[in-house]
C-alpha cells in the first residue's frame, strides 16, 4: 500500500500527524508527505512539524499566498506531476483548506483514489470558502472519514453512497490526547490567573473594517474585567495594523503560538473566544467554555454536546455571555462519541483492510 498525505495549512498538521503515525505502524505501507506550502511562516508551519513530530515533507510545493484562484490553481499545477509520476494507491487530504480541494481535484481527474479525513462537516454557509472546499471534496472523494455522526447524515443527504462513509472520530483530538501531557511545560510565564484567549481570522470578521473595529472594541470592554490574550494570525495582524487600533493595558496581542503553547493556553483559559473550527473542538474536549463569533458552525456537536456557544456576530451578546461566565454561569459539556484518541488507528485499519 502506497499512500500520499497532502497538507498545506496550519489546521491540517494536527490532523495528518496521527494518521501518518498510525499508518507507519502497519506493515507493507509506504507513505510520502506533500506540503503544498500554503502556510509557510516559521510560526505557522515549521514549529508545528517539530512539535507534532511529523516527518520532513518529501515534497514542498512552496505555493505561498495568493487569491483563492491563484492558490488553488498553483497547488493543482504543482501537485499533478508529483502524483502522476509514481501514482499512489491512495491520497489522503485533510480538513477544508484550499490545499484539500486542490489535491482532491487533481487526483479525481487522474483516477487516483482519494480519502478525505474530516468529511461531512457543513456550516450551510456557502459564503465561507471552506464550505465550498468541503462540499466539493466530499463529492469526489472515494473514502470519507467523518469525525461526528452529523457528518454521516450530511453526506447521505447529499447522495454520497453509504459504503464510502466511515464514522471514525476526531483525529485532531488524537493529537491533543497524545500531546496534552507535554503542554503544561509550554505554558508561557507570567500569565494572569484568569484570561480570555482570543483567535480571529475569518474573512467575515476581519476583512470588513467596521466589523473588525466593533469586535476589537467589544474585546477591549471585556478586558476591563478579564485580561484578553490574542495571538494574531498574519491576516488579522495586517487588518489590525490598517485600522490603527490601540488596546487598553489588559488587552495583549501576541505572535501566533506553537501547538503546545496554544494548547496550554486553552487549557488554562477562563473562556476562549474564536472563529476557528478546530478550537471549537479542542475546547469541547478540554471542557473550557468557548464563545464562537460566527452565525453558523460546521461542528454542531460542539454546541449540542460540548462547551461551545454560538454568539453570532452580535457583539452585545458576546460581551453579555463573557460577563455571565465571569459571574459563574458556565456551560457544562461532554466529550462527543469517538473523540477518544484512536481515530487515526481506525482510519489506518480501514485503509489497510481495503488494500
Ligand atoms: C487558511 C484556511 C482556513 C484556515 C486557516 C488557518 C483556506 C481557504 N483557508 O486561511 O480555513 O482556518 O488557514 O490558519 O484554505 N500568511 C502569512 N504566513 C503564512 C500564511 C499566511 O503571512 O504562513 C498571510 C498572508 O498574507 C496570506 C494570509 O495570511 O495572504 C492568508 O493566508 P491563506 O493561507 O490564504 O488563508 P488563511 O486565512 O490562513
CSV table of C-alpha atoms and ligand atoms in Angstrom, one decimal:
chain,number,residue,atom,x,y,z
A,1,UNK,CA,0.0,0.0,0.0
A,2,UNK,CA,1.5,3.3,-1.1
A,3,UNK,CA,-0.2,6.4,0.1
A,4,UNK,CA,0.4,10.1,-0.1
A,5,UNK,CA,-0.7,12.7,2.5
A,6,UNK,CA,-1.3,16.2,1.4
A,7,UNK,CA,-1.1,19.1,4.0
A,8,UNK,CA,-0.9,22.8,3.4
A,9,UNK,CA,-2.2,25.0,6.2
A,10,UNK,CA,-1.8,25.1,10.0
A,11,UNK,CA,-5.0,23.2,10.9
A,12,UNK,CA,-4.0,20.3,8.6
A,13,UNK,CA,-0.9,19.5,10.5
A,14,UNK,CA,-2.5,18.2,13.7
A,15,UNK,CA,-4.9,16.1,11.7
A,16,UNK,CA,-2.3,14.4,9.5
A,17,UNK,CA,0.2,13.8,12.3
A,18,UNK,CA,-1.7,10.9,14.0
A,19,UNK,CA,-2.7,9.3,10.6
A,20,UNK,CA,0.9,9.3,9.4
A,21,UNK,CA,2.0,7.7,12.7
A,22,UNK,CA,-0.8,5.1,12.7
A,23,UNK,CA,0.0,4.2,9.1
A,24,UNK,CA,3.7,3.9,9.8
A,25,UNK,CA,2.9,1.2,12.4
A,26,UNK,CA,1.3,-1.0,9.8
A,27,UNK,CA,3.4,-3.4,7.7
A,28,UNK,CA,3.6,-3.1,4.0
A,29,UNK,CA,2.8,0.6,4.0
A,30,UNK,CA,4.9,3.2,2.1
A,31,UNK,CA,3.9,6.8,2.6
A,32,UNK,CA,5.0,10.2,1.3
A,33,UNK,CA,4.1,13.6,2.7
A,34,UNK,CA,3.4,16.5,0.4
A,35,UNK,CA,3.3,20.1,1.9
A,36,UNK,CA,1.7,22.5,-0.5
A,37,UNK,CA,3.3,25.5,1.2
A,38,UNK,CA,0.0,27.3,1.6
A,39,UNK,CA,1.3,28.2,5.1
A,40,UNK,CA,5.0,28.9,5.1
A,41,UNK,CA,6.0,31.1,8.1
A,42,UNK,CA,8.2,29.5,10.8
A,43,UNK,CA,5.4,30.0,13.3
A,44,UNK,CA,2.5,28.9,11.0
A,45,UNK,CA,4.2,25.8,9.7
A,46,UNK,CA,7.7,24.7,10.8
A,47,UNK,CA,7.1,24.8,14.6
A,48,UNK,CA,4.1,22.5,14.1
A,49,UNK,CA,6.1,19.9,12.2
A,50,UNK,CA,8.6,19.9,15.0
A,51,UNK,CA,6.2,19.7,17.9
A,52,UNK,CA,3.9,17.2,16.3
A,53,UNK,CA,6.9,15.1,15.2
A,54,UNK,CA,5.7,15.0,11.6
A,55,UNK,CA,8.4,13.7,9.3
A,56,UNK,CA,10.0,16.3,6.9
A,57,UNK,CA,7.8,16.6,3.8
A,58,UNK,CA,9.0,14.5,0.8
A,59,UNK,CA,7.8,17.3,-1.4
A,60,UNK,CA,7.2,21.0,-0.7
A,61,UNK,CA,5.3,22.7,-3.5
A,62,UNK,CA,6.0,26.2,-2.0
A,63,UNK,CA,2.9,27.8,-3.4
A,64,UNK,CA,2.6,30.5,-0.8
A,65,UNK,CA,-0.2,33.1,-0.5
A,66,UNK,CA,-2.4,34.4,-3.3
A,67,UNK,CA,-6.1,34.8,-4.2
A,68,UNK,CA,-8.2,31.7,-3.8
A,69,UNK,CA,-8.0,31.0,-7.6
A,70,UNK,CA,-4.2,31.6,-7.8
A,71,UNK,CA,-3.5,29.5,-4.7
A,72,UNK,CA,-5.8,26.6,-5.7
A,73,UNK,CA,-4.5,26.7,-9.3
A,74,UNK,CA,-0.9,26.7,-8.3
A,75,UNK,CA,-1.4,23.8,-5.9
A,76,UNK,CA,-3.1,21.8,-8.7
A,77,UNK,CA,-0.3,22.6,-11.2
A,78,UNK,CA,2.5,21.7,-8.9
A,79,UNK,CA,0.8,18.6,-7.3
A,80,UNK,CA,-0.1,16.9,-10.6
A,81,UNK,CA,3.4,16.0,-11.7
A,82,UNK,CA,4.1,14.6,-8.2
A,83,UNK,CA,1.3,12.1,-8.2
A,84,UNK,CA,1.4,11.4,-11.9
A,85,UNK,CA,5.0,10.2,-11.6
A,86,UNK,CA,4.5,7.3,-9.2
A,87,UNK,CA,0.8,7.0,-8.7
A,88,UNK,CA,-0.1,6.4,-5.1
A,89,UNK,CA,-2.8,3.8,-4.3
A,90,UNK,CA,-4.5,6.4,-2.1
A,91,UNK,CA,-4.1,10.1,-1.5
A,92,UNK,CA,-5.3,11.4,1.9
A,93,UNK,CA,-6.5,15.0,2.2
A,94,UNK,CA,-7.4,16.8,5.4
A,95,UNK,CA,-10.0,19.3,6.5
A,96,UNK,CA,-11.3,22.1,4.4
A,97,UNK,CA,-8.5,24.4,3.2
A,98,UNK,CA,-7.6,25.2,-0.4
A,99,UNK,CA,-4.9,22.5,-0.4
A,100,UNK,CA,-7.6,19.9,0.4
A,101,UNK,CA,-9.8,20.6,-2.6
A,102,UNK,CA,-6.9,21.3,-5.0
A,103,UNK,CA,-5.2,17.9,-4.3
A,104,UNK,CA,-8.5,16.0,-4.4
A,105,UNK,CA,-9.5,17.5,-7.7
A,106,UNK,CA,-6.1,16.6,-9.3
A,107,UNK,CA,-6.4,13.0,-8.1
A,108,UNK,CA,-10.0,12.6,-9.2
A,109,UNK,CA,-9.1,13.6,-12.8
A,110,UNK,CA,-6.2,11.2,-12.8
A,111,UNK,CA,-8.3,8.4,-11.4
A,112,UNK,CA,-6.3,8.2,-8.2
A,113,UNK,CA,-8.4,7.3,-5.1
A,114,UNK,CA,-8.8,10.0,-2.5
A,115,UNK,CA,-9.6,9.7,1.2
A,116,UNK,CA,-11.0,12.8,2.9
A,117,UNK,CA,-10.2,13.0,6.6
A,118,UNK,CA,-12.8,15.2,8.5
A,119,UNK,CA,-15.5,14.7,5.9
A,120,UNK,CA,-19.2,15.6,6.1
A,121,UNK,CA,-18.9,18.8,8.2
A,122,UNK,CA,-21.3,21.5,7.0
A,123,UNK,CA,-21.9,25.1,8.1
A,124,UNK,CA,-24.6,25.5,5.4
A,125,UNK,CA,-23.0,28.9,4.7
A,126,UNK,CA,-21.7,29.0,1.2
A,127,UNK,CA,-20.1,32.4,1.6
A,128,UNK,CA,-17.3,30.6,3.5
A,129,UNK,CA,-14.5,29.4,1.2
A,130,UNK,CA,-14.1,26.4,3.5
A,131,UNK,CA,-17.7,25.3,2.9
A,132,UNK,CA,-17.1,25.2,-0.8
A,133,UNK,CA,-13.9,23.2,-0.3
A,134,UNK,CA,-15.8,20.7,2.0
A,135,UNK,CA,-18.8,20.3,-0.4
A,136,UNK,CA,-16.6,19.7,-3.4
A,137,UNK,CA,-14.0,17.5,-1.8
A,138,UNK,CA,-16.7,15.2,-0.4
A,139,UNK,CA,-18.4,14.8,-3.8
A,140,UNK,CA,-15.2,13.5,-5.4
A,141,UNK,CA,-13.6,11.6,-2.5
A,142,UNK,CA,-13.7,7.8,-2.6
A,143,UNK,CA,-13.4,7.2,1.1
A,144,UNK,CA,-14.9,9.7,3.6
A,145,UNK,CA,-13.8,9.6,7.3
A,146,UNK,CA,-16.2,11.6,9.5
A,147,UNK,CA,-15.5,13.0,13.0
A,148,UNK,CA,-19.1,13.1,14.2
A,149,UNK,CA,-22.4,11.5,13.2
A,150,UNK,CA,-23.8,14.7,11.8
A,151,UNK,CA,-21.2,14.3,9.1
A,152,UNK,CA,-22.6,10.9,8.0
A,153,UNK,CA,-26.1,12.4,7.8
A,154,UNK,CA,-25.0,15.3,5.7
A,155,UNK,CA,-23.1,13.1,3.3
A,156,UNK,CA,-26.0,10.6,2.9
A,157,UNK,CA,-28.4,13.6,2.3
A,158,UNK,CA,-26.0,14.8,-0.5
A,159,UNK,CA,-26.2,11.4,-2.2
A,160,UNK,CA,-22.7,10.0,-1.1
A,161,UNK,CA,-23.0,6.2,-1.2
A,162,UNK,CA,-23.1,4.8,2.4
A,163,UNK,CA,-20.3,2.3,1.7
A,164,UNK,CA,-17.8,5.2,1.2
A,165,UNK,CA,-18.6,6.8,4.6
A,166,UNK,CA,-16.9,5.8,7.8
A,167,UNK,CA,-17.5,7.4,11.2
A,168,UNK,CA,-14.1,7.2,12.8
A,169,UNK,CA,-14.0,10.0,15.3
A,170,UNK,CA,-11.8,13.1,15.5
A,171,UNK,CA,-8.1,12.9,14.5
A,172,UNK,CA,-7.4,16.4,15.9
A,173,UNK,CA,-8.3,15.0,19.3
A,174,UNK,CA,-5.9,12.2,18.8
A,175,UNK,CA,-3.1,14.8,18.6
A,176,UNK,CA,-4.5,16.6,21.6
A,177,UNK,CA,-4.7,13.4,23.7
A,178,UNK,CA,-1.1,12.5,22.8
A,179,UNK,CA,0.4,15.9,23.5
A,180,UNK,CA,-1.6,17.2,26.4
A,181,UNK,CA,0.9,15.8,29.0
A,182,UNK,CA,3.6,17.9,27.3
A,183,UNK,CA,1.6,21.1,27.1
A,184,UNK,CA,2.0,22.3,30.7
A,185,UNK,CA,5.7,22.8,30.2
A,186,UNK,CA,4.9,25.1,27.2
A,187,UNK,CA,2.7,27.5,29.3
A,188,UNK,CA,4.1,31.0,28.9
A,189,UNK,CA,5.4,32.5,32.1
A,190,UNK,CA,3.7,35.4,33.9
A,191,UNK,CA,0.1,34.6,32.8
A,192,UNK,CA,-2.8,36.3,34.6
A,193,UNK,CA,-4.7,33.9,36.8
A,194,UNK,CA,-7.8,34.2,34.6
A,195,UNK,CA,-8.0,35.4,30.9
A,196,UNK,CA,-9.9,35.3,27.7
A,197,UNK,CA,-8.0,33.7,24.9
A,198,UNK,CA,-8.9,35.1,21.5
A,199,UNK,CA,-8.3,34.0,17.9
A,200,UNK,CA,-10.0,35.5,14.9
A,201,UNK,CA,-9.1,35.2,11.2
A,202,UNK,CA,-12.3,34.5,9.2
A,203,UNK,CA,-12.7,37.0,6.3
A,204,UNK,CA,-16.3,37.7,7.5
A,205,UNK,CA,-14.9,39.0,10.8
A,206,UNK,CA,-11.6,40.6,9.9
A,207,UNK,CA,-11.8,41.8,6.3
A,208,UNK,CA,-14.7,44.3,6.9
A,209,UNK,CA,-13.1,47.2,8.8
A,210,UNK,CA,-16.2,48.2,10.7
A,211,UNK,CA,-16.9,44.6,11.9
A,212,UNK,CA,-13.2,44.2,13.0
A,213,UNK,CA,-13.3,47.6,14.8
A,214,UNK,CA,-16.6,46.6,16.6
A,215,UNK,CA,-15.1,43.2,17.6
A,216,UNK,CA,-11.9,44.8,18.9
A,217,UNK,CA,-14.0,47.4,20.9
A,218,UNK,CA,-16.1,44.6,22.5
A,219,UNK,CA,-12.9,42.7,23.4
A,220,UNK,CA,-11.4,45.9,24.9
A,221,UNK,CA,-14.6,46.2,27.0
A,222,UNK,CA,-14.2,42.6,28.2
A,223,UNK,CA,-10.6,43.2,29.0
A,224,UNK,CA,-11.7,45.7,31.8
A,225,UNK,CA,-13.0,42.7,33.7
A,226,UNK,CA,-10.9,39.8,32.3
A,227,UNK,CA,-7.5,40.2,30.7
A,228,UNK,CA,-7.5,39.4,27.0
A,229,UNK,CA,-4.7,37.5,25.2
A,230,UNK,CA,-5.0,37.5,21.4
A,231,UNK,CA,-2.4,35.6,19.4
A,232,UNK,CA,-2.8,37.1,16.0
A,233,UNK,CA,-3.0,35.2,12.7
A,234,UNK,CA,-1.0,37.1,10.0
A,235,UNK,CA,-4.1,38.1,8.0
A,236,UNK,CA,-5.7,39.5,11.1
A,237,UNK,CA,-2.4,41.3,12.0
A,238,UNK,CA,-2.4,43.0,8.6
A,239,UNK,CA,-6.0,44.2,9.1
A,240,UNK,CA,-5.5,45.5,12.6
A,241,UNK,CA,-2.4,47.4,11.5
A,242,UNK,CA,-4.5,49.1,8.8
A,243,UNK,CA,-7.1,50.1,11.4
A,244,UNK,CA,-4.6,51.6,13.8
A,245,UNK,CA,-6.3,50.1,16.9
A,246,UNK,CA,-4.7,50.8,20.3
A,247,UNK,CA,-6.0,48.4,23.1
A,248,UNK,CA,-6.1,49.0,26.8
A,249,UNK,CA,-3.4,47.6,29.1
A,250,UNK,CA,-5.3,44.3,29.9
A,251,UNK,CA,-5.5,43.5,26.2
A,252,UNK,CA,-2.4,41.9,24.7
A,253,UNK,CA,-1.6,41.0,21.1
A,254,UNK,CA,0.7,38.0,20.8
A,255,UNK,CA,2.5,36.4,18.0
A,256,UNK,CA,0.9,33.2,16.7
A,257,UNK,CA,1.6,30.5,19.3
A,258,UNK,CA,3.0,27.0,18.7
A,259,UNK,CA,0.7,24.0,19.0
A,260,UNK,CA,1.8,23.1,22.6
A,261,UNK,CA,1.8,26.7,23.8
A,262,UNK,CA,-1.7,27.3,22.4
A,263,UNK,CA,-3.0,24.0,23.9
A,264,UNK,CA,-1.6,25.0,27.3
A,265,UNK,CA,-3.2,28.5,26.9
A,266,UNK,CA,-6.6,26.9,26.0
A,267,UNK,CA,-6.5,24.6,29.0
A,268,UNK,CA,-5.9,27.4,31.5
A,269,UNK,CA,-8.3,29.9,29.9
A,270,UNK,CA,-11.4,31.2,31.6
A,271,UNK,CA,-13.0,31.4,28.2
A,272,UNK,CA,-11.9,31.1,24.6
A,273,UNK,CA,-13.4,33.5,22.0
A,274,UNK,CA,-12.8,32.3,18.5
A,275,UNK,CA,-14.0,32.0,14.9
A,276,UNK,CA,-11.8,28.9,14.2
A,277,UNK,CA,-13.2,25.5,13.6
A,278,UNK,CA,-10.7,23.3,15.3
A,279,UNK,CA,-10.6,25.4,18.5
A,280,UNK,CA,-14.3,24.8,19.0
A,281,UNK,CA,-13.4,21.1,19.1
A,282,UNK,CA,-10.4,21.4,21.3
A,283,UNK,CA,-12.2,23.5,23.9
A,284,UNK,CA,-15.1,20.9,23.9
A,285,UNK,CA,-12.6,18.2,24.7
A,286,UNK,CA,-10.9,20.3,27.4
A,287,UNK,CA,-14.3,21.3,28.9
A,288,UNK,CA,-13.3,25.0,28.6
A,289,UNK,CA,-16.2,27.4,27.6
A,290,UNK,CA,-15.9,28.6,24.1
A,291,UNK,CA,-17.8,31.6,22.5
A,292,UNK,CA,-17.8,31.4,18.8
A,293,UNK,CA,-18.1,34.6,16.9
A,294,UNK,CA,-19.9,33.2,13.9
A,295,UNK,CA,-23.5,32.8,12.8
A,296,UNK,CA,-23.1,29.1,12.0
A,297,UNK,CA,-20.8,26.2,12.8
A,298,UNK,CA,-19.9,23.2,10.8
A,299,UNK,CA,-19.2,21.5,14.1
A,300,UNK,CA,-22.7,21.4,15.7
A,301,UNK,CA,-21.7,18.6,18.1
A,302,UNK,CA,-19.6,21.1,20.0
A,303,UNK,CA,-22.7,23.1,20.7
A,304,UNK,CA,-25.1,20.2,21.2
A,305,UNK,CA,-22.8,18.1,23.4
A,306,UNK,CA,-19.8,20.3,24.2
A,307,UNK,CA,-19.0,23.6,25.8
A,308,UNK,CA,-19.3,25.8,22.7
A,309,UNK,CA,-21.9,28.6,22.3
A,310,UNK,CA,-22.5,30.4,19.0
A,311,UNK,CA,-22.8,34.1,19.8
A,312,UNK,CA,-23.2,35.0,16.2
A,313,UNK,CA,-21.7,38.4,15.2
A,314,UNK,CA,-23.8,40.1,17.8
A,315,UNK,CA,-21.1,41.8,19.9
A,316,UNK,CA,-23.5,42.8,22.7
A,317,UNK,CA,-24.2,39.1,23.1
A,318,UNK,CA,-20.5,38.3,23.2
A,319,UNK,CA,-20.0,40.8,26.0
A,320,UNK,CA,-23.1,39.6,27.9
A,321,UNK,CA,-22.0,35.9,27.6
A,322,UNK,CA,-18.5,36.7,28.7
A,323,UNK,CA,-19.8,38.6,31.7
A,324,UNK,CA,-22.3,35.9,32.6
A,325,UNK,CA,-19.4,33.4,32.6
A,326,UNK,CA,-17.5,35.6,35.0
A,327,UNK,CA,-20.5,35.6,37.3
A,328,UNK,CA,-20.4,31.8,37.3
A,329,UNK,CA,-22.8,30.8,34.5
A,330,UNK,CA,-20.6,28.3,32.8
A,331,UNK,CA,-21.8,25.8,30.2
A,332,UNK,CA,-21.1,22.2,31.1
A,333,UNK,CA,-20.4,19.8,28.3
A,334,UNK,CA,-19.4,16.2,27.4
A,335,UNK,CA,-17.0,14.7,25.0
A,336,UNK,CA,-18.6,13.6,21.8
A,337,UNK,CA,-18.5,9.9,20.8
A,338,UNK,CA,-15.2,8.5,19.4
A,339,UNK,CA,-13.2,11.6,20.4
A,340,UNK,CA,-11.0,9.2,22.2
A,341,UNK,CA,-7.5,9.5,20.8
A,342,UNK,CA,-7.9,6.4,18.5
A,343,UNK,CA,-9.5,7.9,15.3
A,344,UNK,CA,-6.3,7.6,13.3
A,345,UNK,CA,-5.9,3.9,14.3
A,346,UNK,CA,-9.4,3.3,13.0
A,347,UNK,CA,-8.5,5.1,9.7
A,348,UNK,CA,-5.3,3.1,9.3
A,349,UNK,CA,-7.2,-0.1,9.9
A,350,UNK,CA,-9.9,0.7,7.3
A,351,UNK,CA,-7.3,1.7,4.7
A,352,UNK,CA,-5.1,-1.3,5.2
A,353,UNK,CA,-8.1,-3.7,5.2
A,354,UNK,CA,-9.3,-2.1,1.9
A,355,UNK,CA,-5.8,-2.7,0.4
B,1,LIG,C1,-6.4,29.2,5.8
B,1,LIG,C2,-7.6,28.4,5.5
B,1,LIG,C3,-8.6,28.5,6.7
B,1,LIG,C4,-7.9,28.1,8.0
B,1,LIG,C5,-6.7,28.9,8.2
B,1,LIG,C6,-5.9,28.6,9.5
B,1,LIG,C7,-8.4,28.3,3.2
B,1,LIG,C8,-9.4,28.7,2.3
B,1,LIG,N1,-8.4,28.9,4.4
B,1,LIG,O1,-6.8,30.6,5.9
B,1,LIG,O2,-9.7,27.5,6.5
B,1,LIG,O3,-8.8,28.2,9.1
B,1,LIG,O4,-5.8,28.8,7.1
B,1,LIG,O5,-4.8,29.3,9.7
B,1,LIG,O6,-7.6,27.5,2.8
B,1,LIG,N2,0.1,34.4,5.7
B,1,LIG,C9,1.4,34.6,6.2
B,1,LIG,N3,2.1,33.5,6.5
B,1,LIG,C10,1.7,32.2,6.3
B,1,LIG,C11,0.4,32.0,5.8
B,1,LIG,C12,-0.4,33.1,5.5
B,1,LIG,O7,1.8,35.7,6.5
B,1,LIG,O8,2.4,31.3,6.6
B,1,LIG,C13,-0.7,35.6,5.4
B,1,LIG,C14,-0.6,36.0,4.0
B,1,LIG,O9,-0.7,37.4,4.0
B,1,LIG,C15,-1.9,35.4,3.4
B,1,LIG,C16,-2.9,35.5,4.6
B,1,LIG,O10,-2.1,35.2,5.7
B,1,LIG,O11,-2.3,36.2,2.3
B,1,LIG,C17,-3.9,34.4,4.5
B,1,LIG,O12,-3.4,33.1,4.3
B,1,LIG,P1,-4.2,32.0,3.5
B,1,LIG,O13,-3.4,30.7,3.5
B,1,LIG,O14,-4.6,32.5,2.1
B,1,LIG,O15,-5.5,31.8,4.3
B,1,LIG,P2,-5.8,31.8,5.8
B,1,LIG,O16,-6.5,33.0,6.1
B,1,LIG,O17,-4.6,31.4,6.6
